Every structure is written in structure tokens, then in C-alpha cells.
Amino acid sequence: MTEPTSTVHLRINGADHTVEVTDRLLLCDLLRRDLHLTGTHIGCEVGQCGACTVLLDGHPARSCLVLAVAASGSAVTTVEGISPADGSLSHLQESFRARHALQCGFCTPGLLIAVAHLLDHCPTPDRDQVREVLTGHLCRCTGYQPVIDATVSAARLPQPSVRTESARSTPP
């Protein structure tokens, strides 16, 4: 017996994608397996660790909890999408590097997406606001202090740290 499929239309990191997926395929699996956007990491697979966090229509979402068909028509920003178009590091990513907020790197994509969203909506957060945003993101290497330091430091930079999309895309 074949599984039911659907056509999914997504705007991912500014590019339109139309793919045929099984109806039970998770967004994280579509991103990693089918679209080769492997920056989105899969950790716990139950939405608790935050490693798979992406922006879905401009809001943080655990991609391991979202069916690809449910995201159809949406704009998705992955960690690959927060870098400048020339492939260099964003100010936020550079700040993470400079302040040793990376360590093993497994949780880093989800952390970057979460704090990028914060900086887009609160350009000069205090340390408590950053801590609040990090709630629900598990990181066993950095102890969170370097992540908080990197975020506060990036907030002091004169230009926006990321480019994210929040408008729902129109299917082709």
C-alpha cells in the first residue's frame, strides 16, 4: 500500500520550493533529506531540545513537530538563511564564533534562530530577555553564558544581524 502524498509549496530562505511529500513527512526531514538544508539539526524528535528550530512565517517553531503539508504556503527561515547572501557570517554568527558560543555545535542552529528572532523584534535585549528566549533549548556544552554574551554583543552592532521572512508565500 502506498502512502498518501501531497504537493507542498514553501518559500525557504527566500527561494520558492514545490515538492511532493508523503502526508506524514516532518518539516525537519523535508529540509534535511529532500532539500539538503542540513543546518537544521534533529535531536529529541519531540520538540523539547530546540535543535530543529526554524522560523515559520516569522515565528520560532520546532520543525520536528510540524508536518511538511501543514507548512505548505509558509515562509521558512533555516540557519542557512540567516547568513548574508555572499555566504559570510552574519554579525550574530560572528559574535557566537568570537565568544565561544558554539562548542560542539549541535544545538547552535536552534539557538541562532531563537536569538535572531529576538534581535529582529527587540534590537537591544537585556540578559534576562535573552535567557527567556533560550528557555527550552538544551545545550550541554556552553552553559548558556557564552550564548547570552554573544547575543548581547551582537545587539550592539549597528546593522541588523539577520534577514528573516514573515509573510506567507503564495504558492506558484
PDB file of C-alpha atoms in Angstrom:
ATOM      1  CA  MET A   1       0.000   0.000   0.000  1.00  0.00           C
ATOM      2  CA  THR A   2       1.402   3.406  -0.922  1.00  0.00           C
ATOM      3  CA  GLU A   3       1.302   6.320   1.440  1.00  0.00           C
ATOM      4  CA  PRO A   4      -0.818   9.347   0.553  1.00  0.00           C
ATOM      5  CA  THR A   5       1.166  12.274  -0.831  1.00  0.00           C
ATOM      6  CA  SER A   6       0.596  15.981  -1.247  1.00  0.00           C
ATOM      7  CA  THR A   7       2.249  18.807  -3.118  1.00  0.00           C
ATOM      8  CA  VAL A   8       3.840  21.299  -0.748  1.00  0.00           C
ATOM      9  CA  HIS A   9       4.741  24.891  -1.661  1.00  0.00           C
ATOM     10  CA  LEU A  10       7.236  26.625   0.614  1.00  0.00           C
ATOM     11  CA  ARG A  11       9.370  29.743   0.487  1.00  0.00           C
ATOM     12  CA  ILE A  12      12.592  28.657   2.182  1.00  0.00           C
ATOM     13  CA  ASN A  13      15.326  31.204   2.830  1.00  0.00           C
ATOM     14  CA  GLY A  14      13.841  33.389   0.097  1.00  0.00           C
ATOM     15  CA  ALA A  15      13.569  30.678  -2.572  1.00  0.00           C
ATOM     16  CA  ASP A  16      10.343  29.009  -3.663  1.00  0.00           C
ATOM     17  CA  HIS A  17      10.151  25.216  -3.486  1.00  0.00           C
ATOM     18  CA  THR A  18       7.432  22.865  -4.668  1.00  0.00           C
ATOM     19  CA  VAL A  19       7.833  19.248  -3.617  1.00  0.00           C
ATOM     20  CA  GLU A  20       5.725  16.125  -3.461  1.00  0.00           C
ATOM     21  CA  VAL A  21       5.845  14.638   0.046  1.00  0.00           C
ATOM     22  CA  THR A  22       4.198  11.864   1.979  1.00  0.00           C
ATOM     23  CA  ASP A  23       1.491  13.306   4.188  1.00  0.00           C
ATOM     24  CA  ARG A  24       3.284  12.274   7.372  1.00  0.00           C
ATOM     25  CA  LEU A  25       6.712  13.728   6.488  1.00  0.00           C
ATOM     26  CA  LEU A  26       8.014  16.141   9.111  1.00  0.00           C
ATOM     27  CA  LEU A  27       9.268  19.578   8.096  1.00  0.00           C
ATOM     28  CA  CYS A  28      12.709  18.831   9.582  1.00  0.00           C
ATOM     29  CA  ASP A  29      13.004  15.733   7.396  1.00  0.00           C
ATOM     30  CA  LEU A  30      11.938  17.646   4.294  1.00  0.00           C
ATOM     31  CA  LEU A  31      14.537  20.318   5.000  1.00  0.00           C
ATOM     32  CA  ARG A  32      17.386  17.908   5.702  1.00  0.00           C
ATOM     33  CA  ARG A  33      16.699  14.907   3.477  1.00  0.00           C
ATOM     34  CA  ASP A  34      14.935  16.353   0.469  1.00  0.00           C
ATOM     35  CA  LEU A  35      16.266  19.913   0.309  1.00  0.00           C
ATOM     36  CA  HIS A  36      19.735  19.220   1.777  1.00  0.00           C
ATOM     37  CA  LEU A  37      19.474  22.060   4.313  1.00  0.00           C
ATOM     38  CA  THR A  38      21.333  20.107   6.960  1.00  0.00           C
ATOM     39  CA  GLY A  39      21.881  23.035   9.315  1.00  0.00           C
ATOM     40  CA  THR A  40      18.556  22.219  10.929  1.00  0.00           C
ATOM     41  CA  HIS A  41      19.502  19.512  13.410  1.00  0.00           C
ATOM     42  CA  ILE A  42      17.239  16.778  14.705  1.00  0.00           C
ATOM     43  CA  GLY A  43      17.754  15.988  18.368  1.00  0.00           C
ATOM     44  CA  CYS A  44      14.989  14.707  20.581  1.00  0.00           C
ATOM     45  CA  GLU A  45      12.274  14.473  17.893  1.00  0.00           C
ATOM     46  CA  VAL A  46       9.632  15.521  20.429  1.00  0.00           C
ATOM     47  CA  GLY A  47      10.091  19.310  20.434  1.00  0.00           C
ATOM     48  CA  GLN A  48      11.982  19.561  23.718  1.00  0.00           C
ATOM     49  CA  CYS A  49      15.606  20.253  22.753  1.00  0.00           C
ATOM     50  CA  GLY A  50      15.200  23.122  20.261  1.00  0.00           C
ATOM     51  CA  ALA A  51      17.909  21.907  17.844  1.00  0.00           C
ATOM     52  CA  CYS A  52      15.409  21.814  14.959  1.00  0.00           C
ATOM     53  CA  THR A  53      14.052  25.336  15.490  1.00  0.00           C
ATOM     54  CA  VAL A  54      13.282  27.297  12.320  1.00  0.00           C
ATOM     55  CA  LEU A  55      11.268  30.424  11.686  1.00  0.00           C
ATOM     56  CA  LEU A  56       7.870  29.525  10.275  1.00  0.00           C
ATOM     57  CA  ASP A  57       6.152  32.640   8.948  1.00  0.00           C
ATOM     58  CA  GLY A  58       8.497  34.664  11.127  1.00  0.00           C
ATOM     59  CA  HIS A  59       7.894  32.772  14.372  1.00  0.00           C
ATOM     60  CA  PRO A  60      10.154  30.175  16.004  1.00  0.00           C
ATOM     61  CA  ALA A  61       8.828  26.645  15.502  1.00  0.00           C
ATOM     62  CA  ARG A  62      10.147  23.183  16.242  1.00  0.00           C
ATOM     63  CA  SER A  63      10.346  21.633  12.793  1.00  0.00           C
ATOM     64  CA  CYS A  64      10.199  18.127  14.292  1.00  0.00           C
ATOM     65  CA  LEU A  65       6.620  18.867  15.381  1.00  0.00           C
ATOM     66  CA  VAL A  66       5.372  20.324  12.089  1.00  0.00           C
ATOM     67  CA  LEU A  67       4.166  18.207   9.210  1.00  0.00           C
ATOM     68  CA  ALA A  68       5.510  19.451   5.884  1.00  0.00           C
ATOM     69  CA  VAL A  69       1.956  19.509   4.477  1.00  0.00           C
ATOM     70  CA  ALA A  70       0.843  21.741   7.368  1.00  0.00           C
ATOM     71  CA  ALA A  71       3.609  24.218   6.496  1.00  0.00           C
ATOM     72  CA  SER A  72       2.592  24.464   2.835  1.00  0.00           C
ATOM     73  CA  GLY A  73       2.237  28.089   1.775  1.00  0.00           C
ATOM     74  CA  SER A  74       4.559  29.275   4.537  1.00  0.00           C
ATOM     75  CA  ALA A  75       7.868  31.103   4.625  1.00  0.00           C
ATOM     76  CA  VAL A  76      10.599  29.142   6.398  1.00  0.00           C
ATOM     77  CA  THR A  77      13.941  30.512   7.528  1.00  0.00           C
ATOM     78  CA  THR A  78      16.598  27.985   8.497  1.00  0.00           C
ATOM     79  CA  VAL A  79      20.009  28.669   9.976  1.00  0.00           C
ATOM     80  CA  GLU A  80      21.357  28.751   6.402  1.00  0.00           C
ATOM     81  CA  GLY A  81      19.009  31.663   5.728  1.00  0.00           C
ATOM     82  CA  ILE A  82      20.343  33.967   8.430  1.00  0.00           C
ATOM     83  CA  SER A  83      23.706  34.404   6.700  1.00  0.00           C
ATOM     84  CA  PRO A  84      24.280  37.219   4.229  1.00  0.00           C
ATOM     85  CA  ALA A  85      23.755  36.260   0.588  1.00  0.00           C
ATOM     86  CA  ASP A  86      27.521  36.315  -0.051  1.00  0.00           C
ATOM     87  CA  GLY A  87      27.981  33.347   2.303  1.00  0.00           C
ATOM     88  CA  SER A  88      29.814  35.260   5.010  1.00  0.00           C
ATOM     89  CA  LEU A  89      28.764  35.055   8.636  1.00  0.00           C
ATOM     90  CA  SER A  90      26.065  37.341   9.969  1.00  0.00           C
ATOM     91  CA  HIS A  91      27.007  39.611  12.876  1.00  0.00           C
ATOM     92  CA  LEU A  92      25.199  37.220  15.183  1.00  0.00           C
ATOM     93  CA  GLN A  93      27.047  34.171  13.857  1.00  0.00           C
ATOM     94  CA  GLU A  94      30.364  36.016  14.067  1.00  0.00           C
ATOM     95  CA  SER A  95      29.562  37.006  17.643  1.00  0.00           C
ATOM     96  CA  PHE A  96      28.831  33.346  18.500  1.00  0.00           C
ATOM     97  CA  ARG A  97      32.192  32.379  16.990  1.00  0.00           C
ATOM     98  CA  ALA A  98      34.143  35.134  18.736  1.00  0.00           C
ATOM     99  CA  ARG A  99      32.598  34.431  22.147  1.00  0.00           C
ATOM    100  CA  HIS A 100      32.896  30.639  22.026  1.00  0.00           C
ATOM    101  CA  ALA A 101      29.138  30.090  21.996  1.00  0.00           C
ATOM    102  CA  LEU A 102      29.464  27.182  19.563  1.00  0.00           C
ATOM    103  CA  GLN A 103      31.236  24.325  21.363  1.00  0.00           C
ATOM    104  CA  CYS A 104      30.087  21.052  19.750  1.00  0.00           C
ATOM    105  CA  GLY A 105      27.632  22.957  17.554  1.00  0.00           C
ATOM    106  CA  PHE A 106      24.708  20.563  17.717  1.00  0.00           C
ATOM    107  CA  CYS A 107      22.304  22.979  19.413  1.00  0.00           C
ATOM    108  CA  THR A 108      23.763  26.062  17.702  1.00  0.00           C
ATOM    109  CA  PRO A 109      21.330  26.287  14.744  1.00  0.00           C
ATOM    110  CA  GLY A 110      18.295  26.321  17.028  1.00  0.00           C
ATOM    111  CA  LEU A 111      19.926  28.809  19.386  1.00  0.00           C
ATOM    112  CA  LEU A 112      20.867  31.094  16.491  1.00  0.00           C
ATOM    113  CA  ILE A 113      17.324  31.039  15.093  1.00  0.00           C
ATOM    114  CA  ALA A 114      15.827  31.786  18.529  1.00  0.00           C
ATOM    115  CA  VAL A 115      18.083  34.727  19.294  1.00  0.00           C
ATOM    116  CA  ALA A 116      17.904  36.011  15.701  1.00  0.00           C
ATOM    117  CA  HIS A 117      14.129  36.211  16.138  1.00  0.00           C
ATOM    118  CA  LEU A 118      14.640  38.039  19.430  1.00  0.00           C
ATOM    119  CA  LEU A 119      17.012  40.566  17.829  1.00  0.00           C
ATOM    120  CA  ASP A 120      14.574  41.144  14.971  1.00  0.00           C
ATOM    121  CA  HIS A 121      11.866  42.074  17.486  1.00  0.00           C
ATOM    122  CA  CYS A 122      13.940  43.507  20.319  1.00  0.00           C
ATOM    123  CA  PRO A 123      17.138  45.033  18.900  1.00  0.00           C
ATOM    124  CA  THR A 124      18.694  45.715  22.318  1.00  0.00           C
ATOM    125  CA  PRO A 125      17.642  42.912  24.654  1.00  0.00           C
ATOM    126  CA  ASP A 126      18.946  42.667  28.185  1.00  0.00           C
ATOM    127  CA  ARG A 127      20.462  39.472  29.534  1.00  0.00           C
ATOM    128  CA  ASP A 128      17.179  38.368  31.146  1.00  0.00           C
ATOM    129  CA  GLN A 129      15.334  38.688  27.824  1.00  0.00           C
ATOM    130  CA  VAL A 130      17.973  36.531  26.145  1.00  0.00           C
ATOM    131  CA  ARG A 131      17.720  33.953  28.948  1.00  0.00           C
ATOM    132  CA  GLU A 132      13.939  33.841  28.490  1.00  0.00           C
ATOM    133  CA  VAL A 133      14.300  33.140  24.761  1.00  0.00           C
ATOM    134  CA  LEU A 134      16.768  30.341  25.478  1.00  0.00           C
ATOM    135  CA  THR A 135      14.255  28.568  27.706  1.00  0.00           C
ATOM    136  CA  GLY A 136      13.509  25.228  26.120  1.00  0.00           C
ATOM    137  CA  HIS A 137      16.790  24.992  24.225  1.00  0.00           C
ATOM    138  CA  LEU A 138      19.054  22.284  25.568  1.00  0.00           C
ATOM    139  CA  CYS A 139      22.786  22.860  25.381  1.00  0.00           C
ATOM    140  CA  ARG A 140      25.194  20.720  27.328  1.00  0.00           C
ATOM    141  CA  CYS A 141      28.458  22.336  26.218  1.00  0.00           C
ATOM    142  CA  THR A 142      28.345  26.119  26.641  1.00  0.00           C
ATOM    143  CA  GLY A 143      26.419  26.595  29.874  1.00  0.00           C
ATOM    144  CA  TYR A 144      24.454  29.325  28.029  1.00  0.00           C
ATOM    145  CA  GLN A 145      26.643  32.211  29.277  1.00  0.00           C
ATOM    146  CA  PRO A 146      28.632  32.466  26.021  1.00  0.00           C
ATOM    147  CA  VAL A 147      25.341  32.401  24.067  1.00  0.00           C
ATOM    148  CA  ILE A 148      23.947  35.232  26.185  1.00  0.00           C
ATOM    149  CA  ASP A 149      27.214  37.175  25.856  1.00  0.00           C
ATOM    150  CA  ALA A 150      27.268  36.671  22.077  1.00  0.00           C
ATOM    151  CA  THR A 151      23.646  37.780  21.679  1.00  0.00           C
ATOM    152  CA  VAL A 152      24.055  40.923  23.795  1.00  0.00           C
ATOM    153  CA  SER A 153      27.267  41.739  21.925  1.00  0.00           C
ATOM    154  CA  ALA A 154      25.632  41.256  18.509  1.00  0.00           C
ATOM    155  CA  ALA A 155      22.788  43.532  19.595  1.00  0.00           C
ATOM    156  CA  ARG A 156      25.295  46.374  19.984  1.00  0.00           C
ATOM    157  CA  LEU A 157      26.270  46.193  16.314  1.00  0.00           C
ATOM    158  CA  PRO A 158      24.870  48.980  14.117  1.00  0.00           C
ATOM    159  CA  GLN A 159      23.214  46.862  11.424  1.00  0.00           C
ATOM    160  CA  PRO A 160      20.637  44.081  11.564  1.00  0.00           C
ATOM    161  CA  SER A 161      22.110  40.702  12.369  1.00  0.00           C
ATOM    162  CA  VAL A 162      19.751  38.603  10.232  1.00  0.00           C
ATOM    163  CA  ARG A 163      17.308  38.683   7.379  1.00  0.00           C
ATOM    164  CA  THR A 164      14.149  36.735   8.081  1.00  0.00           C
ATOM    165  CA  GLU A 165      10.819  36.357   6.326  1.00  0.00           C
ATOM    166  CA  SER A 166       7.465  36.569   7.998  1.00  0.00           C
ATOM    167  CA  ALA A 167       4.972  36.842   5.167  1.00  0.00           C
ATOM    168  CA  ARG A 168       3.176  33.747   3.951  1.00  0.00           C
ATOM    169  CA  SER A 169       4.252  32.964   0.434  1.00  0.00           C
ATOM    170  CA  THR A 170       1.834  32.459  -2.402  1.00  0.00           C
ATOM    171  CA  PRO A 171       2.035  29.012  -3.965  1.00  0.00           C
ATOM    172  CA  PRO A 172       3.164  29.153  -7.617  1.00  0.00           C
TER     173      PRO A 172
END
